[in-house]
């Protein structure tokens, strides 16, 4: 039995066909999937290399992209086909509690972010990496399959780093995109009381009161998507992320000790994480540092072409 779309047989278990979410059209070559992991079904998007006849072609490697706070797999819609065009089997998934992905079994503990600890989210990332193509013992003689290229955006970078620390042997390298070495006390401290007083209204509704009361059919497609994504996102997941983002623990030295190649990159106008912190983290890691022109905190959407070229260059440097 093969994976959806004709992938390798060893990827079929736990990978199922999915459905588009939120009304945004999928670019050509991007397919919706569902990943069966311990927490439940995590929704995913995949774009992979194709030959001139549109059939799946051999990939140079596999990449897994992890979205950030309030985000989802759709944050990478523009980037995925550009990576596939460069020969990468590119996956993005929505983390537990985000959009249409499964919630934590104890999601009702919304006041404490229960079930959304960093360890929980990192364990999900490790499961996804194993499922879609991590370093595994070969079937018969030969070397293990190459590891996955793992990328995390912003809060997703914190999760990806924790996954790298938990299972570095599964990875080829790590990309921290617009993500810093640690959080700071009081970061997003206004959100828990706002959400507690919201009476069930989503964060998007709180931030966009002028649009929140409109019929979704009267909204621009992107606004309609953002509204639905926010309404479907777990409040407990947001609270859990706030706690992670306020954690001042700095695992940079531990990450350096894994020996994984690391790329630290951000938009030239990124203001969500201090750029000085990102540069200092780069130096401590002995990593590569790059700035994406014409982008802020979301270069994967604001300048996907330059972001894809940068990732291709970094990943390709370690690919035979």
PDB file of N, CA, C and O in Angstrom, residues 261-289:
ATOM      1  N   UNK A 261      23.613  21.092  12.029  1.00  0.00           N
ATOM      2  CA  UNK A 261      23.723  22.376  11.336  1.00  0.00           C
ATOM      3  C   UNK A 261      22.454  23.197  11.568  1.00  0.00           C
ATOM      4  O   UNK A 261      21.343  22.654  11.526  1.00  0.00           O
ATOM      5  N   UNK A 262      22.622  24.487  11.818  1.00  0.00           N
ATOM      6  CA  UNK A 262      21.485  25.351  12.115  1.00  0.00           C
ATOM      7  C   UNK A 262      21.556  26.595  11.242  1.00  0.00           C
ATOM      8  O   UNK A 262      22.632  27.192  11.070  1.00  0.00           O
ATOM      9  N   UNK A 263      20.409  26.987  10.720  1.00  0.00           N
ATOM     10  CA  UNK A 263      20.248  28.261  10.031  1.00  0.00           C
ATOM     11  C   UNK A 263      19.322  29.128  10.858  1.00  0.00           C
ATOM     12  O   UNK A 263      18.227  28.704  11.221  1.00  0.00           O
ATOM     13  N   UNK A 264      19.778  30.327  11.176  1.00  0.00           N
ATOM     14  CA  UNK A 264      18.937  31.332  11.843  1.00  0.00           C
ATOM     15  C   UNK A 264      18.624  32.397  10.806  1.00  0.00           C
ATOM     16  O   UNK A 264      19.530  33.025  10.252  1.00  0.00           O
ATOM     17  N   UNK A 265      17.351  32.594  10.516  1.00  0.00           N
ATOM     18  CA  UNK A 265      16.949  33.542   9.482  1.00  0.00           C
ATOM     19  C   UNK A 265      15.734  34.331   9.943  1.00  0.00           C
ATOM     20  O   UNK A 265      14.935  33.848  10.746  1.00  0.00           O
ATOM     21  N   UNK A 266      15.600  35.539   9.447  1.00  0.00           N
ATOM     22  CA  UNK A 266      14.443  36.378   9.769  1.00  0.00           C
ATOM     23  C   UNK A 266      14.299  37.455   8.703  1.00  0.00           C
ATOM     24  O   UNK A 266      15.231  37.739   7.938  1.00  0.00           O
ATOM     25  N   UNK A 267      13.116  38.060   8.655  1.00  0.00           N
ATOM     26  CA  UNK A 267      12.901  39.160   7.737  1.00  0.00           C
ATOM     27  C   UNK A 267      13.661  40.390   8.187  1.00  0.00           C
ATOM     28  O   UNK A 267      13.927  40.570   9.386  1.00  0.00           O
ATOM     29  N   UNK A 268      13.984  41.253   7.242  1.00  0.00           N
ATOM     30  CA  UNK A 268      14.745  42.447   7.595  1.00  0.00           C
ATOM     31  C   UNK A 268      13.983  43.361   8.540  1.00  0.00           C
ATOM     32  O   UNK A 268      14.594  44.123   9.306  1.00  0.00           O
ATOM     33  N   UNK A 269      12.655  43.283   8.524  1.00  0.00           N
ATOM     34  CA  UNK A 269      11.841  44.120   9.394  1.00  0.00           C
ATOM     35  C   UNK A 269      11.165  43.319  10.502  1.00  0.00           C
ATOM     36  O   UNK A 269      10.177  43.769  11.088  1.00  0.00           O
ATOM     37  N   UNK A 270      11.684  42.150  10.811  1.00  0.00           N
ATOM     38  CA  UNK A 270      11.111  41.318  11.871  1.00  0.00           C
ATOM     39  C   UNK A 270      11.225  42.051  13.204  1.00  0.00           C
ATOM     40  O   UNK A 270      12.315  42.425  13.632  1.00  0.00           O
ATOM     41  N   UNK A 271      10.082  42.253  13.864  1.00  0.00           N
ATOM     42  CA  UNK A 271      10.098  42.942  15.152  1.00  0.00           C
ATOM     43  C   UNK A 271       9.425  42.127  16.254  1.00  0.00           C
ATOM     44  O   UNK A 271       9.170  42.631  17.351  1.00  0.00           O
ATOM     45  N   UNK A 272       9.143  40.850  15.987  1.00  0.00           N
ATOM     46  CA  UNK A 272       8.464  40.029  16.983  1.00  0.00           C
ATOM     47  C   UNK A 272       9.442  39.411  17.976  1.00  0.00           C
ATOM     48  O   UNK A 272       9.077  39.112  19.110  1.00  0.00           O
ATOM     49  N   UNK A 273      10.665  39.180  17.539  1.00  0.00           N
ATOM     50  CA  UNK A 273      11.721  38.662  18.396  1.00  0.00           C
ATOM     51  C   UNK A 273      12.930  39.558  18.162  1.00  0.00           C
ATOM     52  O   UNK A 273      13.286  39.825  17.017  1.00  0.00           O
ATOM     53  N   UNK A 274      13.572  40.074  19.212  1.00  0.00           N
ATOM     54  CA  UNK A 274      14.695  41.000  18.989  1.00  0.00           C
ATOM     55  C   UNK A 274      15.726  40.424  18.027  1.00  0.00           C
ATOM     56  O   UNK A 274      16.246  39.325  18.240  1.00  0.00           O
ATOM     57  N   UNK A 275      16.012  41.169  16.976  1.00  0.00           N
ATOM     58  CA  UNK A 275      16.985  40.679  16.006  1.00  0.00           C
ATOM     59  C   UNK A 275      18.367  40.525  16.625  1.00  0.00           C
ATOM     60  O   UNK A 275      19.130  39.626  16.255  1.00  0.00           O
ATOM     61  N   UNK A 276      18.702  41.382  17.597  1.00  0.00           N
ATOM     62  CA  UNK A 276      20.000  41.259  18.265  1.00  0.00           C
ATOM     63  C   UNK A 276      20.108  39.916  18.985  1.00  0.00           C
ATOM     64  O   UNK A 276      21.184  39.300  19.024  1.00  0.00           O
ATOM     65  N   UNK A 277      19.013  39.456  19.558  1.00  0.00           N
ATOM     66  CA  UNK A 277      19.020  38.147  20.214  1.00  0.00           C
ATOM     67  C   UNK A 277      19.267  37.038  19.190  1.00  0.00           C
ATOM     68  O   UNK A 277      19.988  36.079  19.469  1.00  0.00           O
ATOM     69  N   UNK A 278      18.624  37.173  18.034  1.00  0.00           N
ATOM     70  CA  UNK A 278      18.791  36.142  17.013  1.00  0.00           C
ATOM     71  C   UNK A 278      20.229  36.105  16.496  1.00  0.00           C
ATOM     72  O   UNK A 278      20.789  35.022  16.269  1.00  0.00           O
ATOM     73  N   UNK A 279      20.835  37.269  16.339  1.00  0.00           N
ATOM     74  CA  UNK A 279      22.233  37.302  15.892  1.00  0.00           C
ATOM     75  C   UNK A 279      23.168  36.712  16.950  1.00  0.00           C
ATOM     76  O   UNK A 279      24.098  35.970  16.637  1.00  0.00           O
ATOM     77  N   UNK A 280      22.921  37.066  18.219  1.00  0.00           N
ATOM     78  CA  UNK A 280      23.762  36.534  19.291  1.00  0.00           C
ATOM     79  C   UNK A 280      23.616  35.014  19.393  1.00  0.00           C
ATOM     80  O   UNK A 280      24.603  34.296  19.617  1.00  0.00           O
ATOM     81  N   UNK A 281      22.395  34.517  19.229  1.00  0.00           N
ATOM     82  CA  UNK A 281      22.167  33.076  19.248  1.00  0.00           C
ATOM     83  C   UNK A 281      22.941  32.413  18.105  1.00  0.00           C
ATOM     84  O   UNK A 281      23.533  31.325  18.281  1.00  0.00           O
ATOM     85  N   UNK A 282      22.941  33.033  16.945  1.00  0.00           N
ATOM     86  CA  UNK A 282      23.674  32.502  15.800  1.00  0.00           C
ATOM     87  C   UNK A 282      25.149  32.318  16.133  1.00  0.00           C
ATOM     88  O   UNK A 282      25.747  31.273  15.843  1.00  0.00           O
ATOM     89  N   UNK A 283      25.737  33.336  16.757  1.00  0.00           N
ATOM     90  CA  UNK A 283      27.158  33.276  17.093  1.00  0.00           C
ATOM     91  C   UNK A 283      27.434  32.158  18.093  1.00  0.00           C
ATOM     92  O   UNK A 283      28.422  31.416  17.967  1.00  0.00           O
ATOM     93  N   UNK A 284      26.576  32.010  19.079  1.00  0.00           N
ATOM     94  CA  UNK A 284      26.771  30.974  20.098  1.00  0.00           C
ATOM     95  C   UNK A 284      26.628  29.574  19.511  1.00  0.00           C
ATOM     96  O   UNK A 284      27.260  28.632  19.984  1.00  0.00           O
ATOM     97  N   UNK A 285      25.792  29.442  18.481  1.00  0.00           N
ATOM     98  CA  UNK A 285      25.596  28.146  17.838  1.00  0.00           C
ATOM     99  C   UNK A 285      26.668  27.840  16.795  1.00  0.00           C
ATOM    100  O   UNK A 285      26.798  26.698  16.363  1.00  0.00           O
ATOM    101  N   UNK A 286      27.401  28.868  16.378  1.00  0.00           N
ATOM    102  CA  UNK A 286      28.274  28.697  15.233  1.00  0.00           C
ATOM    103  C   UNK A 286      27.461  28.417  13.984  1.00  0.00           C
ATOM    104  O   UNK A 286      27.863  27.646  13.110  1.00  0.00           O
ATOM    105  N   UNK A 287      26.300  29.045  13.906  1.00  0.00           N
ATOM    106  CA  UNK A 287      25.330  28.765  12.853  1.00  0.00           C
ATOM    107  C   UNK A 287      25.445  29.775  11.716  1.00  0.00           C
ATOM    108  O   UNK A 287      26.235  30.727  11.761  1.00  0.00           O
ATOM    109  N   UNK A 288      24.648  29.555  10.732  1.00  0.00           N
ATOM    110  CA  UNK A 288      24.535  30.484   9.601  1.00  0.00           C
ATOM    111  C   UNK A 288      23.401  31.458   9.887  1.00  0.00           C
ATOM    112  O   UNK A 288      22.353  31.068  10.397  1.00  0.00           O
ATOM    113  N   UNK A 289      23.607  32.715   9.568  1.00  0.00           N
ATOM    114  CA  UNK A 289      22.596  33.746   9.789  1.00  0.00           C
ATOM    115  C   UNK A 289      22.281  34.430   8.469  1.00  0.00           C
ATOM    116  O   UNK A 289      23.186  34.804   7.719  1.00  0.00           O
TER     117      UNK A 289
END
